[in-house]
């Protein structure tokens, strides 16, 4: 056996960055843009040109602008045969990487052989003005073009040049000097920071009641009719109607997830099961969701009859005709606005509001997140014979997703971008993920096919664990579980602040139900919730992958924990030890009480006797004493309250002690893709574990059945003894005061060890002899 390697540093580290341009001190705020470190940029806005000279007798030219600063060079798009072009493009050069003192803006004429020089404008960086929001944007000015000898040329260029920070409104859409190696329009679009909104999701309830006047093809048999409903990629069907007639009834609910804008109609078809593998369509109808009624509460809506249409080929006719029958279907269809559509795991939900906006309660605060930087990132891909990483961050809270810009070829990227969300419930979680951009040179398609962005790590922060109005600056480890074990991929540096607008409203939220009231008035089944959550995540991932630039499917699924419900031996062990940790307090109390009963510490036992006598004599002190004790414990633990947000714990997750085969099983596909002998071994292991669980469940059932057999006369002698004991106990308890009985019982339980026996007690012996139904088991 090889010794287990020393684990890496997976701990959370508190930091003291220079936020808002100055070092933060305690909980004080330094500026309005104060959760990130200021980064200085030189901005160049190329607006337009006029009166550019032509290169031939027609006087036309194909102009573009080249902005050059040291070794960095950016170009605008070029126009064909236009002497007064308009670009309106912004270039941003990081001040930390400036290695020149002169900015050169050159206008060139596009040519197949060599681009022609048309003129330039030079700027001394020492004379560039500074601008910090909320100052108004700097007005662009016209500059005369010069040749290389500084002589004036024909043509003018409208420019604006200034020094600013990442708080500038031109920053998100600007061309950045650190992305100069990115080629293609799609590649440049894929590196910019963007804000996305999840589509508005609704639950669509289709209550299929009955159908009338169906016309099956075979008149000589009773039809076996069911209804199939299709919405996009979702397909559900009712059971076969028990009333086998042309007027079947179901009264069954079908639930779908629909997203605004509603692009596809609901397609309903009534079908007849002719043979086991053949269904005959008796009628169809298409229902546009734009006209479906929206329900905000539990009150039922009105039902409607819908006509069914059938496509048949009429005999003697060569073409297909559409014939309308008198068949119709009776349904109640509505969009449920009182539910919250769960697209996240219920353990990490960032939004719990109902779909309908009129049901929203006012916000209780603001969440501010500063994504500062990352350190020690691992190389995610190879380029030019060396490892490289092009990292970007995605943060998700509520319906708002944010994506930082991509930092090219850096293991220590600095983003320093700040985002804000409204908070409606403190018991929610914000998720921040770090990814490697694999689409910088046009790789993959826009829908997430081909190349996939690699995951670097993820951080979750629960807002209820944060103190209000305090800035948390920490470096979080980025941990990812691989088939060969848990691996630290680097660290991400975040600044978080949760600001509460009304402390009273936030405290009042703790008395409200977690989900909207429709989840309790008309609850959905567990299987329905699992299916609907799967459909919701698919819809969200498809819609966001259609944005520009796309937020790809693999990124959305990783942020939403799509595969968290799959079987994992590691997770099962972790959950078992979590239960043992919860029960650890009860076990400790039991051990302490056993020591009291065995007089391990006589002084403590005597004090317990005195306390017990006081509580029996004055029973009205029992509950005040218990709550006072809990209050004192809470006040005592306040000194050791957690001062840092929780983070992912490898020991709690059993990620550091999982065996390779268990991790390989966790990363296996569904259905499995492993060899038959490996699957057989895992199946046998699962059977052995399930056998132990089966034994424990059987033992619990046995104890319950013994309790039931006390009065069942299954064992006539045992039941007779118990009945007689109950009669005697009733008489004794009626005659004897309750306080005397309680004192005698307590003294008996706390009796000295010399009055105890090592054999089991009489009640326990009697209980173990009671019959159970194990004798009837096969």
Short mmCIF file of N, CA, C and O in Angstrom, two decimals, residues 348-390:
data_model
loop_
_atom_site.label_atom_id
_atom_site.label_comp_id
_atom_site.label_asym_id
_atom_site.label_seq_id
_atom_site.Cartn_x
_atom_site.Cartn_y
_atom_site.Cartn_z
N UNK A 348 -29.63 24.55 -4.36
CA UNK A 348 -28.83 25.71 -4.74
C UNK A 348 -29.67 26.74 -5.49
O UNK A 348 -29.16 27.44 -6.36
N UNK A 349 -30.94 26.87 -5.17
CA UNK A 349 -31.80 27.78 -5.92
C UNK A 349 -31.38 29.23 -5.70
O UNK A 349 -31.07 29.64 -4.57
N UNK A 350 -31.38 29.99 -6.78
CA UNK A 350 -31.07 31.41 -6.69
C UNK A 350 -32.31 32.28 -6.84
O UNK A 350 -32.22 33.50 -6.69
N UNK A 351 -33.44 31.65 -7.13
CA UNK A 351 -34.67 32.41 -7.32
C UNK A 351 -35.84 31.52 -6.92
O UNK A 351 -35.90 30.35 -7.32
N UNK A 352 -36.75 32.05 -6.11
CA UNK A 352 -37.89 31.28 -5.64
C UNK A 352 -39.22 31.99 -5.93
O UNK A 352 -40.25 31.60 -5.40
N UNK A 353 -39.19 32.98 -6.79
CA UNK A 353 -40.40 33.76 -7.07
C UNK A 353 -41.31 33.02 -8.05
O UNK A 353 -40.84 32.21 -8.86
N UNK A 354 -42.61 33.28 -7.97
CA UNK A 354 -43.52 32.69 -8.97
C UNK A 354 -43.27 33.29 -10.34
O UNK A 354 -42.64 34.34 -10.49
N UNK A 355 -43.82 32.63 -11.37
CA UNK A 355 -43.61 33.11 -12.73
C UNK A 355 -44.30 34.45 -12.98
O UNK A 355 -43.71 35.35 -13.59
N UNK A 356 -45.53 34.60 -12.51
CA UNK A 356 -46.30 35.81 -12.79
C UNK A 356 -45.73 37.00 -12.00
O UNK A 356 -45.60 36.94 -10.77
N UNK A 357 -45.40 38.07 -12.70
CA UNK A 357 -44.80 39.23 -12.06
C UNK A 357 -45.72 39.91 -11.07
O UNK A 357 -45.24 40.46 -10.06
N UNK A 358 -47.06 39.94 -11.26
CA UNK A 358 -47.93 40.57 -10.24
C UNK A 358 -47.85 39.90 -8.87
O UNK A 358 -48.23 40.52 -7.88
N UNK A 359 -47.36 38.67 -8.80
CA UNK A 359 -47.27 37.97 -7.52
C UNK A 359 -45.93 38.20 -6.81
O UNK A 359 -45.73 37.70 -5.72
N UNK A 360 -45.03 38.93 -7.45
CA UNK A 360 -43.72 39.16 -6.83
C UNK A 360 -43.85 40.11 -5.65
O UNK A 360 -44.62 41.07 -5.68
N UNK A 361 -43.07 39.84 -4.63
CA UNK A 361 -42.97 40.75 -3.49
C UNK A 361 -41.81 41.71 -3.72
O UNK A 361 -40.93 41.43 -4.52
N UNK A 362 -41.81 42.86 -3.07
CA UNK A 362 -40.70 43.81 -3.29
C UNK A 362 -39.37 43.23 -2.85
O UNK A 362 -39.31 42.35 -1.96
N UNK A 363 -38.31 43.72 -3.45
CA UNK A 363 -36.97 43.22 -3.12
C UNK A 363 -36.59 43.64 -1.70
O UNK A 363 -37.06 44.66 -1.18
N UNK A 364 -35.73 42.84 -1.11
CA UNK A 364 -35.30 43.11 0.27
C UNK A 364 -33.87 43.61 0.34
O UNK A 364 -33.39 43.98 1.42
N UNK A 365 -33.17 43.62 -0.78
CA UNK A 365 -31.78 44.07 -0.73
C UNK A 365 -31.12 43.94 -2.09
O UNK A 365 -31.75 43.67 -3.11
N UNK A 366 -29.81 44.13 -2.09
CA UNK A 366 -29.00 44.10 -3.31
C UNK A 366 -27.78 43.24 -3.06
O UNK A 366 -27.14 43.33 -1.99
N UNK A 367 -27.46 42.41 -4.04
CA UNK A 367 -26.23 41.61 -4.01
C UNK A 367 -25.25 42.22 -4.99
O UNK A 367 -25.58 42.40 -6.17
N UNK A 368 -24.06 42.54 -4.51
CA UNK A 368 -23.00 43.07 -5.36
C UNK A 368 -21.85 42.08 -5.36
O UNK A 368 -21.40 41.62 -4.30
N UNK A 369 -21.37 41.78 -6.55
CA UNK A 369 -20.30 40.79 -6.73
C UNK A 369 -19.18 41.41 -7.55
O UNK A 369 -19.42 41.90 -8.67
N UNK A 370 -18.00 41.40 -7.00
CA UNK A 370 -16.81 41.83 -7.72
C UNK A 370 -15.96 40.63 -8.06
O UNK A 370 -15.47 39.94 -7.17
N UNK A 371 -15.82 40.35 -9.36
CA UNK A 371 -14.97 39.25 -9.82
C UNK A 371 -13.60 39.85 -10.10
O UNK A 371 -13.40 40.53 -11.12
N UNK A 372 -12.66 39.63 -9.18
CA UNK A 372 -11.37 40.32 -9.24
C UNK A 372 -10.39 39.62 -10.16
O UNK A 372 -9.99 40.15 -11.19
N UNK A 373 -9.99 38.40 -9.79
CA UNK A 373 -8.93 37.75 -10.54
C UNK A 373 -8.92 36.27 -10.21
O UNK A 373 -9.73 35.78 -9.40
N UNK A 374 -8.02 35.56 -10.84
CA UNK A 374 -7.77 34.15 -10.54
C UNK A 374 -6.26 33.96 -10.46
O UNK A 374 -5.48 34.71 -11.06
N UNK A 375 -5.87 32.93 -9.72
CA UNK A 375 -4.44 32.66 -9.53
C UNK A 375 -4.19 31.17 -9.68
O UNK A 375 -5.01 30.33 -9.30
N UNK A 376 -3.03 30.87 -10.24
CA UNK A 376 -2.57 29.48 -10.30
C UNK A 376 -3.44 28.57 -11.14
O UNK A 376 -3.59 27.39 -10.81
N UNK A 377 -4.05 29.10 -12.22
CA UNK A 377 -4.89 28.25 -13.06
C UNK A 377 -4.04 27.19 -13.76
O UNK A 377 -2.89 27.44 -14.13
N UNK A 378 -4.63 26.04 -13.98
CA UNK A 378 -3.95 24.95 -14.66
C UNK A 378 -4.06 25.15 -16.17
O UNK A 378 -5.05 25.68 -16.67
N UNK A 379 -3.05 24.72 -16.94
CA UNK A 379 -3.18 24.77 -18.41
C UNK A 379 -4.27 23.83 -18.88
O UNK A 379 -4.31 22.66 -18.51
N UNK A 380 -5.20 24.35 -19.68
CA UNK A 380 -6.36 23.58 -20.11
C UNK A 380 -6.23 23.05 -21.53
O UNK A 380 -6.97 22.14 -21.92
N UNK A 381 -5.33 23.61 -22.32
CA UNK A 381 -5.14 23.13 -23.70
C UNK A 381 -3.73 23.48 -24.14
O UNK A 381 -3.03 24.25 -23.48
N UNK A 382 -3.34 22.89 -25.26
CA UNK A 382 -2.00 23.11 -25.79
C UNK A 382 -2.08 24.05 -26.99
O UNK A 382 -2.99 23.96 -27.82
N UNK A 383 -1.12 24.97 -27.06
CA UNK A 383 -1.03 25.90 -28.18
C UNK A 383 0.44 26.20 -28.44
O UNK A 383 1.17 26.61 -27.53
N UNK A 384 0.86 25.97 -29.66
CA UNK A 384 2.26 26.19 -30.07
C UNK A 384 3.21 25.41 -29.18
O UNK A 384 4.29 25.91 -28.79
N UNK A 385 2.82 24.19 -28.82
CA UNK A 385 3.69 23.33 -28.04
C UNK A 385 3.77 23.64 -26.57
O UNK A 385 4.63 23.10 -25.86
N UNK A 386 2.88 24.47 -26.04
CA UNK A 386 2.89 24.79 -24.61
C UNK A 386 1.45 24.87 -24.11
O UNK A 386 0.51 25.05 -24.88
N UNK A 387 1.31 24.75 -22.79
CA UNK A 387 -0.02 24.81 -22.19
C UNK A 387 -0.49 26.25 -22.07
O UNK A 387 0.29 27.18 -21.84
N UNK A 388 -1.80 26.44 -22.24
CA UNK A 388 -2.37 27.78 -22.15
C UNK A 388 -3.79 27.69 -21.63
O UNK A 388 -4.43 26.62 -21.67
N UNK A 389 -4.29 28.80 -21.13
CA UNK A 389 -5.66 28.90 -20.62
C UNK A 389 -6.22 30.26 -20.98
O UNK A 389 -5.57 31.29 -20.78
N UNK A 390 -7.42 30.26 -21.56
CA UNK A 390 -8.14 31.49 -21.88
C UNK A 390 -9.40 31.51 -21.00
O UNK A 390 -10.44 30.98 -21.38
#
